[in-house]
XYZ file of N, CA, C and O in Angstrom:
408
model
N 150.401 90.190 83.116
C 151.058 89.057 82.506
C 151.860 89.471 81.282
O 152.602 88.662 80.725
N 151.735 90.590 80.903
C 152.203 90.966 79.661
C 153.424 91.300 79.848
O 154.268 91.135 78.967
N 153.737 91.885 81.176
C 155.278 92.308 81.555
C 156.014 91.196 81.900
O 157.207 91.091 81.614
N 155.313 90.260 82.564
C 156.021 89.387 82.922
C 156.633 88.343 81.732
O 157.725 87.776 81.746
N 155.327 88.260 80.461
C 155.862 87.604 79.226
C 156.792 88.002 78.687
O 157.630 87.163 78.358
N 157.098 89.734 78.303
C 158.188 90.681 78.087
C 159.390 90.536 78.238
O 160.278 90.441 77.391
N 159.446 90.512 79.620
C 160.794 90.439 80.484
C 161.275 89.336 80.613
O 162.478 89.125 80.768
N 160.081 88.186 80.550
C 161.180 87.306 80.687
C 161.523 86.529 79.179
O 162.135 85.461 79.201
N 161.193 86.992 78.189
C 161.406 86.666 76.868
C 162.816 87.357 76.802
O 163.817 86.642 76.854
N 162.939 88.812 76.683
C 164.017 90.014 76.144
C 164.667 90.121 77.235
O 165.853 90.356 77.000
N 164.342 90.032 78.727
C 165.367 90.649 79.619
C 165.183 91.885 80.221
O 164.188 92.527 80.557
N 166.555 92.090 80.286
C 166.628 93.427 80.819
C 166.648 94.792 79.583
O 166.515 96.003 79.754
N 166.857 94.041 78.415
C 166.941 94.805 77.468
C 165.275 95.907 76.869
O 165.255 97.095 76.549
N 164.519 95.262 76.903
C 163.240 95.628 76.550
C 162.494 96.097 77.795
O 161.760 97.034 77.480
N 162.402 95.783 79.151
C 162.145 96.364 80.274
C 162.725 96.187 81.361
O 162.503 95.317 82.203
N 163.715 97.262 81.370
C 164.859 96.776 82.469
C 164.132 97.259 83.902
O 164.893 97.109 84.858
N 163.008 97.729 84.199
C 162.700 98.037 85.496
C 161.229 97.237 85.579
O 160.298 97.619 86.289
N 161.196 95.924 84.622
C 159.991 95.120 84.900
C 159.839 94.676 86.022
O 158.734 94.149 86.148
N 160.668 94.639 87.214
C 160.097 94.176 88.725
C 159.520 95.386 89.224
O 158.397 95.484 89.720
N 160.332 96.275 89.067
C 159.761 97.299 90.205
C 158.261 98.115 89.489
O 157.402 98.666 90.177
N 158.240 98.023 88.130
C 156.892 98.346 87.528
C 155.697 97.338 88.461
O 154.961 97.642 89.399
N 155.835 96.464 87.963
C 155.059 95.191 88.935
C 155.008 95.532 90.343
O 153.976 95.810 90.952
N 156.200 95.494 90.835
C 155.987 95.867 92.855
C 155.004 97.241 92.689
O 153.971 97.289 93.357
N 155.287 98.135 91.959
C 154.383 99.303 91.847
C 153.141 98.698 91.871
O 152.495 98.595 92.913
N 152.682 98.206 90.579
C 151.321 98.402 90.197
C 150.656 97.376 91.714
O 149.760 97.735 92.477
N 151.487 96.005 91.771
C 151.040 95.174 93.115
C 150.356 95.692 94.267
O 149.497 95.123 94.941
N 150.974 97.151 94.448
C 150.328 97.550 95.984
C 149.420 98.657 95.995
O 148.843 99.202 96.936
N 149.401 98.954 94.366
C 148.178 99.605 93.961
C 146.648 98.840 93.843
O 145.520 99.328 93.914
N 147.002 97.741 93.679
C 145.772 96.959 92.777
C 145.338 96.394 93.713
O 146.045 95.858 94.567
N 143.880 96.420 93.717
C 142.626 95.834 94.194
C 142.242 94.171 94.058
O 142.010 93.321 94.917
N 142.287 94.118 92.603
C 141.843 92.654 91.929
C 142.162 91.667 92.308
O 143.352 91.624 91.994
N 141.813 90.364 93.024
C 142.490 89.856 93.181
C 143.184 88.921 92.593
O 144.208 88.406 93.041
N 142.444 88.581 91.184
C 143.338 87.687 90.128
C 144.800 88.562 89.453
O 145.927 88.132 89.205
N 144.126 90.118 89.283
C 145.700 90.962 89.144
C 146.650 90.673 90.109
O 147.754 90.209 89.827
N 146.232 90.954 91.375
C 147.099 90.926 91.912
C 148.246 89.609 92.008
O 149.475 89.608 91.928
N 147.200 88.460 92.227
C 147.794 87.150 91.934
C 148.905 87.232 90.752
O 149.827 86.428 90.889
N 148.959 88.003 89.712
C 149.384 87.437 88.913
C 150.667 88.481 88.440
O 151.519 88.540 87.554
N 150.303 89.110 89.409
C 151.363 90.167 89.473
C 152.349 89.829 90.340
O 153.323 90.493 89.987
N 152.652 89.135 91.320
C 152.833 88.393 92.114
C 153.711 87.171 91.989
O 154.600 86.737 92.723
N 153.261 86.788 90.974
C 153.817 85.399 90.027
C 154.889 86.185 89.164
O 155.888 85.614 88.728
N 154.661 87.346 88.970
C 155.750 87.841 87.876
C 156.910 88.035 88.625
O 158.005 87.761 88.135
N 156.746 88.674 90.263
C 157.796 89.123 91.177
C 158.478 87.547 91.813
O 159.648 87.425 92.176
N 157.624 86.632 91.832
C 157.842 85.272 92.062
C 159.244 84.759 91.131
O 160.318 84.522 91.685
N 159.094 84.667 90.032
C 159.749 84.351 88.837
C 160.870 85.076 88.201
O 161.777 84.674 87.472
N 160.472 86.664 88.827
C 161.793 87.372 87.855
C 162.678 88.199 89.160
O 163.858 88.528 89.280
N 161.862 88.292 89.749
C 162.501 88.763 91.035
C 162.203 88.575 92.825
O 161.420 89.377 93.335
N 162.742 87.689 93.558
C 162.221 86.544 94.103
C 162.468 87.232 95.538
O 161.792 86.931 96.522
N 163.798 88.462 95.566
C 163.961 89.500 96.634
C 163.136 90.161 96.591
O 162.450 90.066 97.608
N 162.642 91.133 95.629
C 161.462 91.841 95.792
C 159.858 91.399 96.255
O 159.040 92.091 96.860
N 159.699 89.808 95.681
C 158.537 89.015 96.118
C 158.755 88.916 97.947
O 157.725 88.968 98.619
N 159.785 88.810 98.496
C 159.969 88.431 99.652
C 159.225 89.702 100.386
O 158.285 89.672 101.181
N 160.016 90.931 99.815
C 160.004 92.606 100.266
C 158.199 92.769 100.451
O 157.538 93.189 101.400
N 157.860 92.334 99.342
C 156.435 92.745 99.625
C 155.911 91.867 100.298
O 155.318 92.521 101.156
N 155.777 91.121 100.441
C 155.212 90.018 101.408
C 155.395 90.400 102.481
O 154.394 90.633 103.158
N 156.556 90.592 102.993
C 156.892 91.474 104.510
C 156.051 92.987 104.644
O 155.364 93.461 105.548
N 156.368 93.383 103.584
C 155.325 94.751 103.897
C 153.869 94.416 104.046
O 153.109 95.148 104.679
N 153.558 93.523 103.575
C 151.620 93.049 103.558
C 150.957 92.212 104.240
O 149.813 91.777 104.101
N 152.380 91.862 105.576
C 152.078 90.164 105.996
C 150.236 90.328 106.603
O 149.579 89.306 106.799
N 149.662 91.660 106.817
C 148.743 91.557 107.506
C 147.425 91.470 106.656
O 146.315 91.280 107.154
N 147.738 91.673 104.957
C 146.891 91.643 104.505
C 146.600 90.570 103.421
O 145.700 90.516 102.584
N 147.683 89.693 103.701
C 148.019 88.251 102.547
C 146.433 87.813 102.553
O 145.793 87.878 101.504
N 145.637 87.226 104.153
C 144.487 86.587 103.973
C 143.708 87.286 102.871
O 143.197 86.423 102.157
N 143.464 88.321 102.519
C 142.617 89.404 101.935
C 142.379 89.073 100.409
O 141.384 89.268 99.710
N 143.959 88.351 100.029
C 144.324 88.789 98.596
C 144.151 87.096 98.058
O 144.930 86.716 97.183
N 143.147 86.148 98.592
C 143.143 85.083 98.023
C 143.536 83.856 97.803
O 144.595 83.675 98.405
N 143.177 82.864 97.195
C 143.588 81.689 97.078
C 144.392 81.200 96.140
O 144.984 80.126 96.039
N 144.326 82.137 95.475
C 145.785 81.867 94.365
C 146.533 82.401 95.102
O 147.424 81.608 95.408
N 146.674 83.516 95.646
C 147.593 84.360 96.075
C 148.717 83.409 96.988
O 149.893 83.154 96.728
N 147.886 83.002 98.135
C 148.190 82.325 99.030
C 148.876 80.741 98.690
O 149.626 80.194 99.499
N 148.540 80.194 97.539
C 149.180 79.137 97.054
C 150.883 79.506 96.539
O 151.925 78.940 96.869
N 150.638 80.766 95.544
C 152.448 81.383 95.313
C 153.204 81.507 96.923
O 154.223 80.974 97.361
N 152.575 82.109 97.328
C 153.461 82.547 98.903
C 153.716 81.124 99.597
O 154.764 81.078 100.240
N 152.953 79.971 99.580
C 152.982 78.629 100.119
C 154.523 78.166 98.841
O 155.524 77.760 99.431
N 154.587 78.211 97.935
C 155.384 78.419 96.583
C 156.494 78.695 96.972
O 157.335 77.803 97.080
N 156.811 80.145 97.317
C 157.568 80.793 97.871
C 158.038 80.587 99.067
O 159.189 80.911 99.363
N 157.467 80.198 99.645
C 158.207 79.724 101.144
C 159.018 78.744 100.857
O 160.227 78.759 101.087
N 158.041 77.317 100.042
C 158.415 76.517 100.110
C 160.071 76.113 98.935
O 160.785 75.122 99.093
N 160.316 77.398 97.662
C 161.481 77.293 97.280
C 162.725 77.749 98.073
O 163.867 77.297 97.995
N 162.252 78.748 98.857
C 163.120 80.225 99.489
C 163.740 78.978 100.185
O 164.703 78.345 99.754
N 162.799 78.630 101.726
C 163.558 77.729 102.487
C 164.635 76.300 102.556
O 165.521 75.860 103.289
N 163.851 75.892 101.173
C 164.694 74.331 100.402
C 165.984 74.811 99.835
O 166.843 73.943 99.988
N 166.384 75.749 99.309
C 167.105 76.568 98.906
C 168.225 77.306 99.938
O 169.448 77.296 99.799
N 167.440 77.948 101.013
C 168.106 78.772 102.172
C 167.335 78.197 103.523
O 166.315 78.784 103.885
N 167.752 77.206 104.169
C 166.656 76.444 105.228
C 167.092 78.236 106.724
O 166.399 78.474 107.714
N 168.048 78.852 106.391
C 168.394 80.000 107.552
C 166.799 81.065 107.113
O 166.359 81.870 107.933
N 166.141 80.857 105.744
C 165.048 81.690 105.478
C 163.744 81.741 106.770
O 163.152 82.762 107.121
N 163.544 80.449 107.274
C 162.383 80.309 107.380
C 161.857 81.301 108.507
O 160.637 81.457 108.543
N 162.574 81.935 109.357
C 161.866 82.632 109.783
C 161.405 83.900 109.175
O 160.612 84.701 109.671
N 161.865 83.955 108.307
C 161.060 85.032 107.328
C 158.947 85.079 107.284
O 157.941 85.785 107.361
N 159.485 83.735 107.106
C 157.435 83.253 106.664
C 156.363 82.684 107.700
O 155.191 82.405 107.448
N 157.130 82.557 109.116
C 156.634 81.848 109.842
C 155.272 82.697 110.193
O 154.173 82.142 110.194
N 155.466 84.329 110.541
C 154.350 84.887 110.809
C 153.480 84.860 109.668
O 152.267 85.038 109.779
N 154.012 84.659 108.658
C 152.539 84.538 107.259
C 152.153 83.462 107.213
O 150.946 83.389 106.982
N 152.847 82.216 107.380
C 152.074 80.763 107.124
C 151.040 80.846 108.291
O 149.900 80.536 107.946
N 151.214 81.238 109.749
C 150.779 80.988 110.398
C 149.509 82.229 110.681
O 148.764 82.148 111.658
N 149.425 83.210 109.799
C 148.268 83.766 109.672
C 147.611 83.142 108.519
O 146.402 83.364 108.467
N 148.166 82.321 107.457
C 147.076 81.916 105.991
C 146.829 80.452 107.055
O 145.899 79.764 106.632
N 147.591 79.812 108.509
C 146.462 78.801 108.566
C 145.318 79.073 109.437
O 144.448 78.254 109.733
N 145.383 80.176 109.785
C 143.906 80.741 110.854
C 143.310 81.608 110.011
O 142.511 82.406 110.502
N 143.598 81.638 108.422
C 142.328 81.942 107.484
C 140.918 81.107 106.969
O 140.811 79.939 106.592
N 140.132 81.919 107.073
C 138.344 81.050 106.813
C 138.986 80.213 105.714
O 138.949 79.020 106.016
N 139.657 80.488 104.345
C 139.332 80.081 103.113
C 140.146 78.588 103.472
O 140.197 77.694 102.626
């Protein structure tokens, strides 16, 4: 959260590679409130790269939670209102978070 407070206070000026630090640490990290919230930063400051990883992880979204899964519900739901040509982007992830236990 600290990068994400950073960057989006100063910009590009104070951490000009604050997304891709984040996409880094994202597919490193275990936690799942980190991850959540790492997530929210790629959500907010960089919304192509949030897409990028999501596609790379579609198999492991159930894994990473209920916050998690609320941003990506988030995310679908700006991407497509925005770009309705998006939606097949998310169809295979919505439709694995609704045959999740949680």
């Amino acid at each position: 959260l600290a990068v994400f407070h950073a960057h989006r206070l100063h910009g590009e000026t104070l951490i000009p590679d604050g997304p891709e630090l984040v996409e880094a640490f994202i597919s490193a990290e275990t936690d799942v409130g980190s991850r959540r919230n790492a997530f929210l930063m790629l959500y907010h400051e960089s919304e192509e790269l949030a897409i990028q990883f999501l596609a790379k992880n579609l198999d492991n979204v159930s894994k990473f939670g209920d916050g998690f899964a609320l941003l990506v519900l988030d995310l679908t739901r700006r991407t497509c209102r925005r770009d309705p040509a998006q939606k097949s982007r998310f169809v295979r992830v919505l439709f694995q978070m609704l045959g999740s236990e949680s």
